[in-house]
């Protein structure tokens, strides 16, 4: 009987220690950074501008067609929501435009959830880095 009680207590401790199933903040920032790199590569490959817009709890990818911006709907460029509880701020704004040479407007995105923080930086050359110092 004592063994069953101990096993029940251990099982309860294991359940409480399990993650909540959503990606952690580091993984979310890394996934966003990977999306930025794919957008840069797509701009070079297509020979046109691609922009990434992060606002209202999501980010999306758009392609320049003439004077208009059109959403990219094919994977991996579909719009994606940030995880619940994730706050994303951007400086100077939440838009990065990659040109056909891979150059971009410098932007810094800060991800926060609770006490955790991660920073994704895009520099003028189109390089994307995690937790790097702001180059502008």
Tab-separated table of N, CA, C and O in Angstrom:
chain	number	residue	atom	x	y	z
A	1	UNK	N	0.815	-1.190	0.000
A	1	UNK	CA	0.000	0.000	0.000
A	1	UNK	C	0.867	1.266	0.000
A	1	UNK	O	0.558	2.212	-0.707
A	2	UNK	N	1.906	1.268	0.774
A	2	UNK	CA	2.817	2.411	0.840
A	2	UNK	C	3.484	2.624	-0.515
A	2	UNK	O	3.670	3.755	-0.966
A	3	UNK	N	3.800	1.509	-1.175
A	3	UNK	CA	4.427	1.608	-2.492
A	3	UNK	C	3.488	2.303	-3.477
A	3	UNK	O	3.916	3.133	-4.286
A	4	UNK	N	2.208	1.999	-3.422
A	4	UNK	CA	1.242	2.640	-4.313
A	4	UNK	C	1.133	4.139	-4.047
A	4	UNK	O	1.027	4.939	-4.980
A	5	UNK	N	1.165	4.534	-2.804
A	5	UNK	CA	1.105	5.953	-2.460
A	5	UNK	C	2.336	6.673	-2.997
A	5	UNK	O	2.245	7.745	-3.584
A	6	UNK	N	3.507	6.059	-2.802
A	6	UNK	CA	4.748	6.672	-3.286
A	6	UNK	C	4.729	6.783	-4.807
A	6	UNK	O	5.103	7.807	-5.378
A	7	UNK	N	4.253	5.727	-5.483
A	7	UNK	CA	4.179	5.768	-6.947
A	7	UNK	C	3.206	6.848	-7.411
A	7	UNK	O	3.451	7.533	-8.401
A	8	UNK	N	2.100	7.016	-6.696
A	8	UNK	CA	1.138	8.067	-7.040
A	8	UNK	C	1.743	9.445	-6.884
A	8	UNK	O	1.532	10.331	-7.715
A	9	UNK	N	2.495	9.663	-5.828
A	9	UNK	CA	3.158	10.944	-5.612
A	9	UNK	C	4.201	11.224	-6.701
A	9	UNK	O	4.305	12.345	-7.206
A	10	UNK	N	4.959	10.215	-7.067
A	10	UNK	CA	5.949	10.387	-8.126
A	10	UNK	C	5.285	10.681	-9.467
A	10	UNK	O	5.750	11.527	-10.235
A	11	UNK	N	4.186	9.999	-9.768
A	11	UNK	CA	3.471	10.257	-11.019
A	11	UNK	C	2.931	11.682	-11.046
A	11	UNK	O	2.980	12.363	-12.073
A	12	UNK	N	2.429	12.157	-9.925
A	12	UNK	CA	1.941	13.533	-9.844
A	12	UNK	C	3.057	14.533	-10.061
A	12	UNK	O	2.874	15.554	-10.729
A	13	UNK	N	4.226	14.277	-9.517
A	13	UNK	CA	5.369	15.171	-9.697
A	13	UNK	C	5.805	15.215	-11.158
A	13	UNK	O	6.149	16.272	-11.690
A	14	UNK	N	5.768	14.067	-11.825
A	14	UNK	CA	6.147	14.017	-13.237
A	14	UNK	C	5.167	14.829	-14.074
A	14	UNK	O	5.559	15.593	-14.951
A	15	UNK	N	3.880	14.701	-13.813
A	15	UNK	CA	2.868	15.443	-14.570
A	15	UNK	C	3.045	16.948	-14.374
A	15	UNK	O	2.941	17.726	-15.316
A	16	UNK	N	3.333	17.373	-13.173
A	16	UNK	CA	3.530	18.800	-12.911
A	16	UNK	C	4.801	19.340	-13.568
A	16	UNK	O	4.884	20.524	-13.886
A	17	UNK	N	5.777	18.474	-13.784
A	17	UNK	CA	7.043	18.915	-14.366
A	17	UNK	C	7.020	18.925	-15.891
A	17	UNK	O	7.928	19.462	-16.524
A	18	UNK	N	5.995	18.371	-16.516
A	18	UNK	CA	5.928	18.335	-17.969
A	18	UNK	C	5.751	19.740	-18.534
A	18	UNK	O	5.058	20.566	-17.956
A	19	UNK	N	6.369	20.015	-19.699
A	19	UNK	CA	6.169	21.325	-20.320
A	19	UNK	C	4.722	21.493	-20.766
A	19	UNK	O	3.994	20.524	-20.939
A	20	UNK	N	4.318	22.752	-21.003
A	20	UNK	CA	2.918	23.029	-21.332
A	20	UNK	C	2.568	22.758	-22.795
A	20	UNK	O	1.446	22.992	-23.220
A	21	UNK	N	3.502	22.274	-23.599
A	21	UNK	CA	3.195	21.885	-24.965
A	21	UNK	C	3.448	22.958	-26.016
A	21	UNK	O	3.503	22.671	-27.192
A	22	UNK	N	3.566	24.205	-25.630
A	22	UNK	CA	3.858	25.246	-26.614
A	22	UNK	C	5.366	25.458	-26.663
A	22	UNK	O	6.068	25.197	-25.696
A	23	UNK	N	5.865	25.929	-27.803
A	23	UNK	CA	7.307	26.156	-27.892
A	23	UNK	C	7.757	27.213	-26.884
A	23	UNK	O	7.025	28.163	-26.602
A	24	UNK	N	8.949	27.037	-26.361
A	24	UNK	CA	9.502	28.035	-25.470
A	24	UNK	C	9.860	29.296	-26.240
A	24	UNK	O	9.910	29.302	-27.476
A	25	UNK	N	10.122	30.348	-25.524
A	25	UNK	CA	10.460	31.621	-26.161
A	25	UNK	C	11.706	31.505	-27.044
A	25	UNK	O	11.702	32.037	-28.159
A	26	UNK	N	12.756	30.799	-26.612
A	26	UNK	CA	13.918	30.677	-27.504
A	26	UNK	C	13.563	30.020	-28.838
A	26	UNK	O	13.996	30.476	-29.892
A	27	UNK	N	12.741	28.979	-28.795
A	27	UNK	CA	12.351	28.299	-30.032
A	27	UNK	C	11.494	29.202	-30.911
A	27	UNK	O	11.624	29.196	-32.139
A	28	UNK	N	10.633	29.987	-30.295
A	28	UNK	CA	9.781	30.885	-31.076
A	28	UNK	C	10.619	31.963	-31.774
A	28	UNK	O	10.407	32.265	-32.945
A	29	UNK	N	11.583	32.531	-31.065
A	29	UNK	CA	12.467	33.535	-31.671
A	29	UNK	C	13.316	32.908	-32.777
A	29	UNK	O	13.524	33.524	-33.831
A	30	UNK	N	13.784	31.696	-32.560
A	30	UNK	CA	14.581	31.008	-33.578
A	30	UNK	C	13.741	30.710	-34.822
A	30	UNK	O	14.229	30.844	-35.951
A	31	UNK	N	12.491	30.308	-34.625
A	31	UNK	CA	11.602	30.038	-35.762
A	31	UNK	C	11.350	31.322	-36.559
A	31	UNK	O	11.362	31.318	-37.784
A	32	UNK	N	11.161	32.444	-35.866
A	32	UNK	CA	10.969	33.733	-36.533
A	32	UNK	C	12.228	34.122	-37.311
A	32	UNK	O	12.151	34.556	-38.465
A	33	UNK	N	13.395	33.947	-36.695
A	33	UNK	CA	14.666	34.265	-37.365
A	33	UNK	C	14.836	33.393	-38.612
A	33	UNK	O	15.276	33.893	-39.664
A	34	UNK	N	14.483	32.135	-38.533
A	34	UNK	CA	14.574	31.248	-39.702
A	34	UNK	C	13.634	31.721	-40.806
A	34	UNK	O	13.980	31.666	-41.995
A	35	UNK	N	12.448	32.201	-40.433
A	35	UNK	CA	11.518	32.752	-41.420
A	35	UNK	C	12.087	33.979	-42.111
A	35	UNK	O	11.914	34.164	-43.326
A	36	UNK	N	12.779	34.826	-41.354
A	36	UNK	CA	13.421	35.997	-41.957
A	36	UNK	C	14.494	35.578	-42.958
A	36	UNK	O	14.600	36.162	-44.046
A	37	UNK	N	15.268	34.570	-42.605
A	37	UNK	CA	16.301	34.087	-43.529
A	37	UNK	C	15.687	33.504	-44.800
A	37	UNK	O	16.190	33.733	-45.906
A	38	UNK	N	14.583	32.776	-44.652
A	38	UNK	CA	13.898	32.234	-45.835
A	38	UNK	C	13.368	33.371	-46.710
A	38	UNK	O	13.408	33.289	-47.935
A	39	UNK	N	12.850	34.424	-46.069
A	39	UNK	CA	12.348	35.571	-46.828
A	39	UNK	C	13.481	36.246	-47.598
A	39	UNK	O	13.311	36.625	-48.762
A	40	UNK	N	14.634	36.399	-46.972
A	40	UNK	CA	15.790	36.990	-47.665
A	40	UNK	C	16.187	36.145	-48.868
A	40	UNK	O	16.389	36.651	-49.973
A	41	UNK	N	16.262	34.837	-48.667
A	41	UNK	CA	16.633	33.941	-49.762
A	41	UNK	C	15.599	33.981	-50.884
A	41	UNK	O	15.949	33.925	-52.063
A	42	UNK	N	14.334	34.079	-50.527
A	42	UNK	CA	13.260	34.155	-51.530
A	42	UNK	C	13.374	35.442	-52.350
A	42	UNK	O	13.151	35.432	-53.553
A	43	UNK	N	13.716	36.542	-51.702
A	43	UNK	CA	13.887	37.811	-52.425
A	43	UNK	C	15.007	37.700	-53.448
A	43	UNK	O	14.871	38.157	-54.592
A	44	UNK	N	16.098	37.074	-53.063
A	44	UNK	CA	17.228	36.902	-53.979
A	44	UNK	C	16.836	35.940	-55.104
A	44	UNK	O	17.092	36.205	-56.278
A	45	UNK	N	16.210	34.835	-54.747
A	45	UNK	CA	15.837	33.819	-55.733
A	45	UNK	C	14.833	34.353	-56.749
A	45	UNK	O	14.970	34.147	-57.949
A	46	UNK	N	13.813	35.064	-56.270
A	46	UNK	CA	12.777	35.591	-57.175
A	46	UNK	C	13.204	36.866	-57.882
A	46	UNK	O	12.568	37.298	-58.834
A	47	UNK	N	14.215	37.538	-57.348
A	47	UNK	CA	14.641	38.795	-57.952
A	47	UNK	C	13.663	39.927	-57.685
A	47	UNK	O	13.490	40.807	-58.517
A	48	UNK	N	13.013	39.906	-56.536
A	48	UNK	CA	12.048	40.948	-56.184
A	48	UNK	C	12.037	41.177	-54.688
A	48	UNK	O	12.697	40.472	-53.930
A	49	UNK	N	11.292	42.160	-54.250
A	49	UNK	CA	11.232	42.478	-52.825
A	49	UNK	C	10.278	41.539	-52.092
A	49	UNK	O	9.195	41.227	-52.586
A	50	UNK	N	10.703	41.135	-50.905
A	50	UNK	CA	9.881	40.354	-49.985
A	50	UNK	C	9.914	41.096	-48.662
A	50	UNK	O	10.971	41.528	-48.206
A	51	UNK	N	8.745	41.251	-48.057
A	51	UNK	CA	8.745	41.895	-46.741
A	51	UNK	C	8.091	40.970	-45.723
A	51	UNK	O	7.234	40.153	-46.038
A	52	UNK	N	8.539	41.157	-44.497
A	52	UNK	CA	7.993	40.435	-43.357
A	52	UNK	C	7.386	41.482	-42.441
A	52	UNK	O	8.060	42.435	-42.051
A	53	UNK	N	6.109	41.292	-42.114
A	53	UNK	CA	5.386	42.240	-41.271
A	53	UNK	C	5.002	41.528	-39.976
A	53	UNK	O	4.308	40.507	-40.007
A	54	UNK	N	5.455	42.066	-38.860
A	54	UNK	CA	5.109	41.526	-37.550
A	54	UNK	C	4.224	42.537	-36.838
A	54	UNK	O	4.673	43.628	-36.484
A	55	UNK	N	2.943	42.184	-36.663
A	55	UNK	CA	2.009	43.082	-35.983
A	55	UNK	C	0.788	42.304	-35.531
A	55	UNK	O	0.482	41.235	-36.073
A	56	UNK	N	0.111	42.835	-34.552
A	56	UNK	CA	-1.150	42.269	-34.068
A	56	UNK	C	-1.040	40.792	-33.720
A	56	UNK	O	-1.925	39.994	-34.039
A	57	UNK	N	0.058	40.399	-33.094
A	57	UNK	CA	0.193	39.033	-32.611
A	57	UNK	C	0.518	37.999	-33.667
A	57	UNK	O	0.399	36.801	-33.426
A	58	UNK	N	0.948	38.426	-34.847
A	58	UNK	CA	1.310	37.478	-35.900
A	58	UNK	C	2.387	38.076	-36.791
A	58	UNK	O	2.719	39.251	-36.686
A	59	UNK	N	2.921	37.237	-37.667
A	59	UNK	CA	3.806	37.746	-38.713
A	59	UNK	C	3.426	37.094	-40.031
A	59	UNK	O	2.924	35.989	-40.081
A	60	UNK	N	3.637	37.876	-41.098
A	60	UNK	CA	3.254	37.397	-42.421
A	60	UNK	C	4.311	37.832	-43.438
A	60	UNK	O	5.088	38.752	-43.199
A	61	UNK	N	4.289	37.153	-44.571
A	61	UNK	CA	5.243	37.385	-45.641
A	61	UNK	C	4.496	37.922	-46.855
A	61	UNK	O	3.432	37.413	-47.200
A	62	UNK	N	5.078	38.922	-47.500
A	62	UNK	CA	4.443	39.534	-48.663
A	62	UNK	C	5.464	39.763	-49.765
A	62	UNK	O	6.635	40.012	-49.494
A	63	UNK	N	4.985	39.685	-50.998
A	63	UNK	CA	5.817	39.883	-52.181
A	63	UNK	C	5.373	41.154	-52.887
A	63	UNK	O	4.182	41.423	-53.012
A	64	UNK	N	6.322	41.922	-53.376
A	64	UNK	CA	6.008	43.152	-54.101
A	64	UNK	C	5.630	42.813	-55.530
A	64	UNK	O	6.367	42.123	-56.223
A	65	UNK	N	4.453	43.282	-55.934
A	65	UNK	CA	3.999	43.123	-57.319
A	65	UNK	C	3.570	44.492	-57.804
A	65	UNK	O	2.498	44.977	-57.443
A	66	UNK	N	4.413	45.132	-58.606
A	66	UNK	CA	4.145	46.498	-59.046
A	66	UNK	C	4.197	47.433	-57.848
A	66	UNK	O	5.192	47.505	-57.149
A	67	UNK	N	3.087	48.108	-57.596
A	67	UNK	CA	3.018	49.013	-56.438
A	67	UNK	C	2.361	48.368	-55.233
A	67	UNK	O	2.257	48.992	-54.182
A	68	UNK	N	1.892	47.145	-55.380
A	68	UNK	CA	1.146	46.471	-54.312
A	68	UNK	C	1.986	45.386	-53.648
A	68	UNK	O	2.939	44.870	-54.219
A	69	UNK	N	1.565	45.051	-52.443
A	69	UNK	CA	2.141	43.928	-51.713
A	69	UNK	C	1.099	42.812	-51.679
A	69	UNK	O	-0.043	43.048	-51.311
A	70	UNK	N	1.497	41.597	-52.060
A	70	UNK	CA	0.609	40.428	-52.069
A	70	UNK	C	1.109	39.414	-51.059
A	70	UNK	O	2.300	39.116	-51.000
A	71	UNK	N	0.180	38.867	-50.295
A	71	UNK	CA	0.536	37.852	-49.297
A	71	UNK	C	1.086	36.609	-49.976
A	71	UNK	O	0.581	36.184	-51.019
A	72	UNK	N	2.115	36.048	-49.381
A	72	UNK	CA	2.629	34.751	-49.808
A	72	UNK	C	1.868	33.695	-49.013
A	72	UNK	O	1.887	33.728	-47.784
A	73	UNK	N	1.206	32.796	-49.676
A	73	UNK	CA	0.375	31.805	-49.002
A	73	UNK	C	0.966	30.408	-49.019
A	73	UNK	O	0.495	29.533	-48.305
A	74	UNK	N	1.989	30.191	-49.847
A	74	UNK	CA	2.538	28.850	-49.919
A	74	UNK	C	3.466	28.595	-48.735
A	74	UNK	O	4.094	29.522	-48.226
A	75	UNK	N	3.525	27.337	-48.279
A	75	UNK	CA	4.455	27.022	-47.193
A	75	UNK	C	5.876	27.303	-47.669
A	75	UNK	O	6.158	27.084	-48.844
A	76	UNK	N	6.757	27.766	-46.895
A	76	UNK	CA	6.681	28.057	-45.458
A	76	UNK	C	6.330	29.514	-45.164
A	76	UNK	O	6.650	30.020	-44.090
A	77	UNK	N	5.689	30.183	-46.108
A	77	UNK	CA	5.448	31.617	-45.979
A	77	UNK	C	4.048	31.991	-45.514
A	77	UNK	O	3.686	33.158	-45.570
A	78	UNK	N	3.266	31.059	-45.077
A	78	UNK	CA	1.935	31.397	-44.577
A	78	UNK	C	2.062	32.215	-43.298
A	78	UNK	O	3.014	32.073	-42.537
A	79	UNK	N	1.060	33.067	-43.070
A	79	UNK	CA	1.052	33.876	-41.835
A	79	UNK	C	1.038	32.942	-40.632
A	79	UNK	O	0.436	31.862	-40.659
A	80	UNK	N	1.712	33.362	-39.592
A	80	UNK	CA	1.806	32.539	-38.386
A	80	UNK	C	1.610	33.426	-37.159
A	80	UNK	O	2.195	34.495	-37.067
A	81	UNK	N	0.798	32.953	-36.236
A	81	UNK	CA	0.553	33.692	-34.996
A	81	UNK	C	1.676	33.422	-33.999
A	81	UNK	O	2.221	32.314	-33.956
A	82	UNK	N	2.011	34.446	-33.224
A	82	UNK	CA	2.937	34.231	-32.119
A	82	UNK	C	2.190	33.470	-31.028
A	82	UNK	O	0.964	33.557	-30.915
A	83	UNK	N	2.913	32.717	-30.229
A	83	UNK	CA	2.297	31.953	-29.145
A	83	UNK	C	1.630	32.894	-28.145
A	83	UNK	O	2.085	34.025	-27.935
A	84	UNK	N	0.563	32.413	-27.535
A	84	UNK	CA	-0.152	33.205	-26.528
A	84	UNK	C	0.812	33.617	-25.420
A	84	UNK	O	1.629	32.823	-24.963
A	85	UNK	N	0.716	34.870	-25.028
A	85	UNK	CA	1.570	35.388	-23.957
A	85	UNK	C	2.884	35.967	-24.446
A	85	UNK	O	3.633	36.540	-23.660
A	86	UNK	N	3.186	35.822	-25.729
A	86	UNK	CA	4.434	36.363	-26.270
A	86	UNK	C	4.214	37.805	-26.698
A	86	UNK	O	3.313	38.097	-27.465
A	87	UNK	N	5.037	38.689	-26.192
A	87	UNK	CA	5.018	40.096	-26.568
A	87	UNK	C	6.179	40.332	-27.528
A	87	UNK	O	7.313	39.963	-27.234
A	88	UNK	N	5.889	40.944	-28.671
A	88	UNK	CA	6.935	41.241	-29.648
A	88	UNK	C	6.927	42.737	-29.921
A	88	UNK	O	5.898	43.298	-30.283
A	89	UNK	N	8.068	43.362	-29.708
A	89	UNK	CA	8.229	44.774	-30.039
A	89	UNK	C	9.327	44.889	-31.083
A	89	UNK	O	10.218	44.038	-31.162
A	90	UNK	N	9.244	45.930	-31.893
A	90	UNK	CA	10.229	46.112	-32.964
A	90	UNK	C	10.692	47.552	-33.006
A	90	UNK	O	9.936	48.464	-32.726
A	91	UNK	N	11.958	47.729	-33.366
A	91	UNK	CA	12.517	49.070	-33.538
A	91	UNK	C	13.263	49.084	-34.858
A	91	UNK	O	14.067	48.193	-35.107
A	92	UNK	N	13.052	50.009	-35.750
A	92	UNK	CA	12.143	51.135	-35.621
A	92	UNK	C	10.676	50.768	-35.839
A	92	UNK	O	9.786	51.410	-35.288
A	93	UNK	N	10.367	49.760	-36.660
A	93	UNK	CA	8.984	49.306	-36.790
A	93	UNK	C	8.993	47.810	-37.080
A	93	UNK	O	10.046	47.199	-37.218
A	94	UNK	N	7.842	47.204	-37.175
A	94	UNK	CA	7.742	45.758	-37.330
A	94	UNK	C	7.752	45.276	-38.763
A	94	UNK	O	7.151	44.253	-39.063
A	95	UNK	N	8.447	45.974	-39.649
A	95	UNK	CA	8.486	45.595	-41.063
A	95	UNK	C	9.937	45.498	-41.521
A	95	UNK	O	10.722	46.421	-41.334
A	96	UNK	N	10.268	44.361	-42.137
A	96	UNK	CA	11.582	44.183	-42.754
A	96	UNK	C	11.356	43.934	-44.235
A	96	UNK	O	10.573	43.054	-44.601
A	97	UNK	N	12.031	44.712	-45.072
A	97	UNK	CA	11.935	44.528	-46.523
A	97	UNK	C	13.294	44.064	-47.024
A	97	UNK	O	14.301	44.744	-46.824
A	98	UNK	N	13.302	42.889	-47.670
A	98	UNK	CA	14.514	42.366	-48.300
A	98	UNK	C	14.445	42.685	-49.790
A	98	UNK	O	13.437	42.427	-50.439
A	99	UNK	N	15.519	43.250	-50.331
A	99	UNK	CA	15.528	43.560	-51.754
A	99	UNK	C	16.168	42.406	-52.532
A	99	UNK	O	16.654	41.449	-51.925
A	100	UNK	N	16.182	42.464	-53.853
A	100	UNK	CA	16.684	41.341	-54.658
A	100	UNK	C	18.158	40.999	-54.441
A	100	UNK	O	18.597	39.931	-54.830
A	101	UNK	N	18.916	41.899	-53.826
A	101	UNK	CA	20.318	41.594	-53.525
A	101	UNK	C	20.491	41.025	-52.120
A	101	UNK	O	21.601	40.688	-51.723
A	102	UNK	N	19.406	40.949	-51.361
A	102	UNK	CA	19.460	40.436	-49.999
A	102	UNK	C	19.603	41.512	-48.934
A	102	UNK	O	19.558	41.223	-47.746
A	103	UNK	N	19.785	42.762	-49.352
A	103	UNK	CA	19.889	43.853	-48.387
A	103	UNK	C	18.540	44.083	-47.715
A	103	UNK	O	17.493	43.757	-48.280
A	104	UNK	N	18.567	44.676	-46.520
A	104	UNK	CA	17.331	44.887	-45.760
A	104	UNK	C	17.413	46.179	-44.966
A	104	UNK	O	18.493	46.733	-44.771
A	105	UNK	N	16.246	46.626	-44.506
A	105	UNK	CA	16.244	47.759	-43.581
A	105	UNK	C	16.527	47.206	-42.177
A	105	UNK	O	15.894	46.251	-41.748
A	106	UNK	N	17.507	47.781	-41.467
A	106	UNK	CA	17.853	47.267	-40.142
A	106	UNK	C	16.674	47.353	-39.172
A	106	UNK	O	16.003	48.381	-39.086
A	107	UNK	N	16.422	46.247	-38.490
A	107	UNK	CA	15.309	46.173	-37.547
A	107	UNK	C	15.690	45.239	-36.403
A	107	UNK	O	16.388	44.244	-36.612
A	108	UNK	N	15.205	45.563	-35.222
A	108	UNK	CA	15.426	44.728	-34.042
A	108	UNK	C	14.077	44.317	-33.467
A	108	UNK	O	13.231	45.170	-33.200
A	109	UNK	N	13.879	43.016	-33.289
A	109	UNK	CA	12.658	42.469	-32.697
A	109	UNK	C	13.005	41.914	-31.325
A	109	UNK	O	13.956	41.145	-31.192
A	110	UNK	N	12.237	42.307	-30.322
A	110	UNK	CA	12.438	41.785	-28.973
A	110	UNK	C	11.232	40.936	-28.604
A	110	UNK	O	10.097	41.401	-28.648
A	111	UNK	N	11.502	39.688	-28.253
A	111	UNK	CA	10.475	38.737	-27.829
A	111	UNK	C	10.515	38.645	-26.312
A	111	UNK	O	11.595	38.538	-25.723
A	112	UNK	N	9.358	38.685	-25.680
A	112	UNK	CA	9.288	38.583	-24.229
A	112	UNK	C	8.094	37.722	-23.835
A	112	UNK	O	7.018	37.828	-24.426
A	113	UNK	N	8.327	36.868	-22.866
A	113	UNK	CA	7.254	36.074	-22.257
A	113	UNK	C	7.663	35.853	-20.805
A	113	UNK	O	8.651	35.199	-20.533
A	114	UNK	N	6.910	36.444	-19.903
A	114	UNK	CA	7.300	36.380	-18.497
A	114	UNK	C	8.627	37.096	-18.314
A	114	UNK	O	8.809	38.230	-18.759
A	115	UNK	N	9.579	36.425	-17.689
A	115	UNK	CA	10.908	37.014	-17.475
A	115	UNK	C	11.871	36.723	-18.619
A	115	UNK	O	12.962	37.284	-18.663
A	116	UNK	N	11.495	35.844	-19.532
A	116	UNK	CA	12.382	35.456	-20.636
A	116	UNK	C	12.399	36.532	-21.717
A	116	UNK	O	11.377	37.147	-22.015
A	117	UNK	N	13.566	36.736	-22.327
A	117	UNK	CA	13.737	37.710	-23.397
A	117	UNK	C	14.661	37.127	-24.459
A	117	UNK	O	15.655	36.483	-24.142
A	118	UNK	N	14.339	37.389	-25.720
A	118	UNK	CA	15.212	37.055	-26.851
A	118	UNK	C	15.123	38.196	-27.845
A	118	UNK	O	14.073	38.820	-27.987
A	119	UNK	N	16.202	38.442	-28.554
A	119	UNK	CA	16.249	39.513	-29.539
A	119	UNK	C	16.673	38.943	-30.891
A	119	UNK	O	17.618	38.156	-30.965
A	120	UNK	N	15.962	39.333	-31.927
A	120	UNK	CA	16.303	38.977	-33.303
A	120	UNK	C	16.647	40.282	-34.015
A	120	UNK	O	15.850	41.218	-34.020
A	121	UNK	N	17.841	40.337	-34.609
A	121	UNK	CA	18.324	41.554	-35.256
A	121	UNK	C	18.564	41.287	-36.737
A	121	UNK	O	19.186	40.283	-37.100
A	122	UNK	N	18.053	42.185	-37.574
A	122	UNK	CA	18.329	42.163	-39.011
A	122	UNK	C	19.182	43.389	-39.305
A	122	UNK	O	18.794	44.509	-38.961
A	123	UNK	N	20.347	43.170	-39.922
A	123	UNK	CA	21.196	44.322	-40.238
A	123	UNK	C	21.030	44.736	-41.699
A	123	UNK	O	20.282	44.111	-42.453
A	124	UNK	N	21.719	45.798	-42.091
A	124	UNK	CA	21.598	46.358	-43.430
A	124	UNK	C	21.972	45.352	-44.520
A	124	UNK	O	21.393	45.358	-45.604
A	125	UNK	N	22.913	44.465	-44.227
A	125	UNK	CA	23.347	43.469	-45.209
A	125	UNK	C	22.369	42.299	-45.316
A	125	UNK	O	22.583	41.398	-46.119
A	126	UNK	N	21.309	42.313	-44.510
A	126	UNK	CA	20.330	41.234	-44.552
A	126	UNK	C	20.676	40.077	-43.647
A	126	UNK	O	19.988	39.051	-43.653
A	127	UNK	N	21.737	40.215	-42.837
A	127	UNK	CA	22.092	39.176	-41.887
A	127	UNK	C	21.074	39.152	-40.752
A	127	UNK	O	20.639	40.206	-40.287
A	128	UNK	N	20.748	37.970	-40.296
A	128	UNK	CA	19.801	37.802	-39.196
A	128	UNK	C	20.537	37.114	-38.061
A	128	UNK	O	21.195	36.088	-38.274
A	129	UNK	N	20.452	37.679	-36.857
A	129	UNK	CA	21.139	37.088	-35.715
A	129	UNK	C	20.253	37.107	-34.490
A	129	UNK	O	19.363	37.947	-34.363
A	130	UNK	N	20.525	36.189	-33.599
A	130	UNK	CA	19.802	36.088	-32.324
A	130	UNK	C	20.659	36.681	-31.223
A	130	UNK	O	21.850	36.368	-31.109
A	131	UNK	N	20.053	37.538	-30.410
A	131	UNK	CA	20.688	38.102	-29.223
A	131	UNK	C	22.004	38.816	-29.531
A	131	UNK	O	22.923	38.797	-28.729
A	132	UNK	N	22.092	39.440	-30.696
A	132	UNK	CA	23.295	40.191	-31.064
A	132	UNK	C	23.076	41.660	-30.698
A	132	UNK	O	21.950	42.130	-30.543
A	133	UNK	N	24.181	42.356	-30.571
A	133	UNK	CA	24.102	43.794	-30.302
A	133	UNK	C	23.502	44.503	-31.525
A	133	UNK	O	23.717	44.092	-32.659
A	134	UNK	N	22.782	45.555	-31.268
A	134	UNK	CA	22.144	46.332	-32.335
A	134	UNK	C	23.203	47.057	-33.155
A	134	UNK	O	23.949	47.879	-32.622
A	135	UNK	N	23.283	46.799	-34.480
A	135	UNK	CA	24.351	47.404	-35.286
A	135	UNK	C	24.003	48.776	-35.854
A	135	UNK	O	24.740	49.301	-36.673
A	136	UNK	N	22.918	49.365	-35.449
A	136	UNK	CA	22.503	50.647	-36.035
A	136	UNK	C	22.044	51.589	-34.980
A	136	UNK	O	21.897	51.277	-33.853
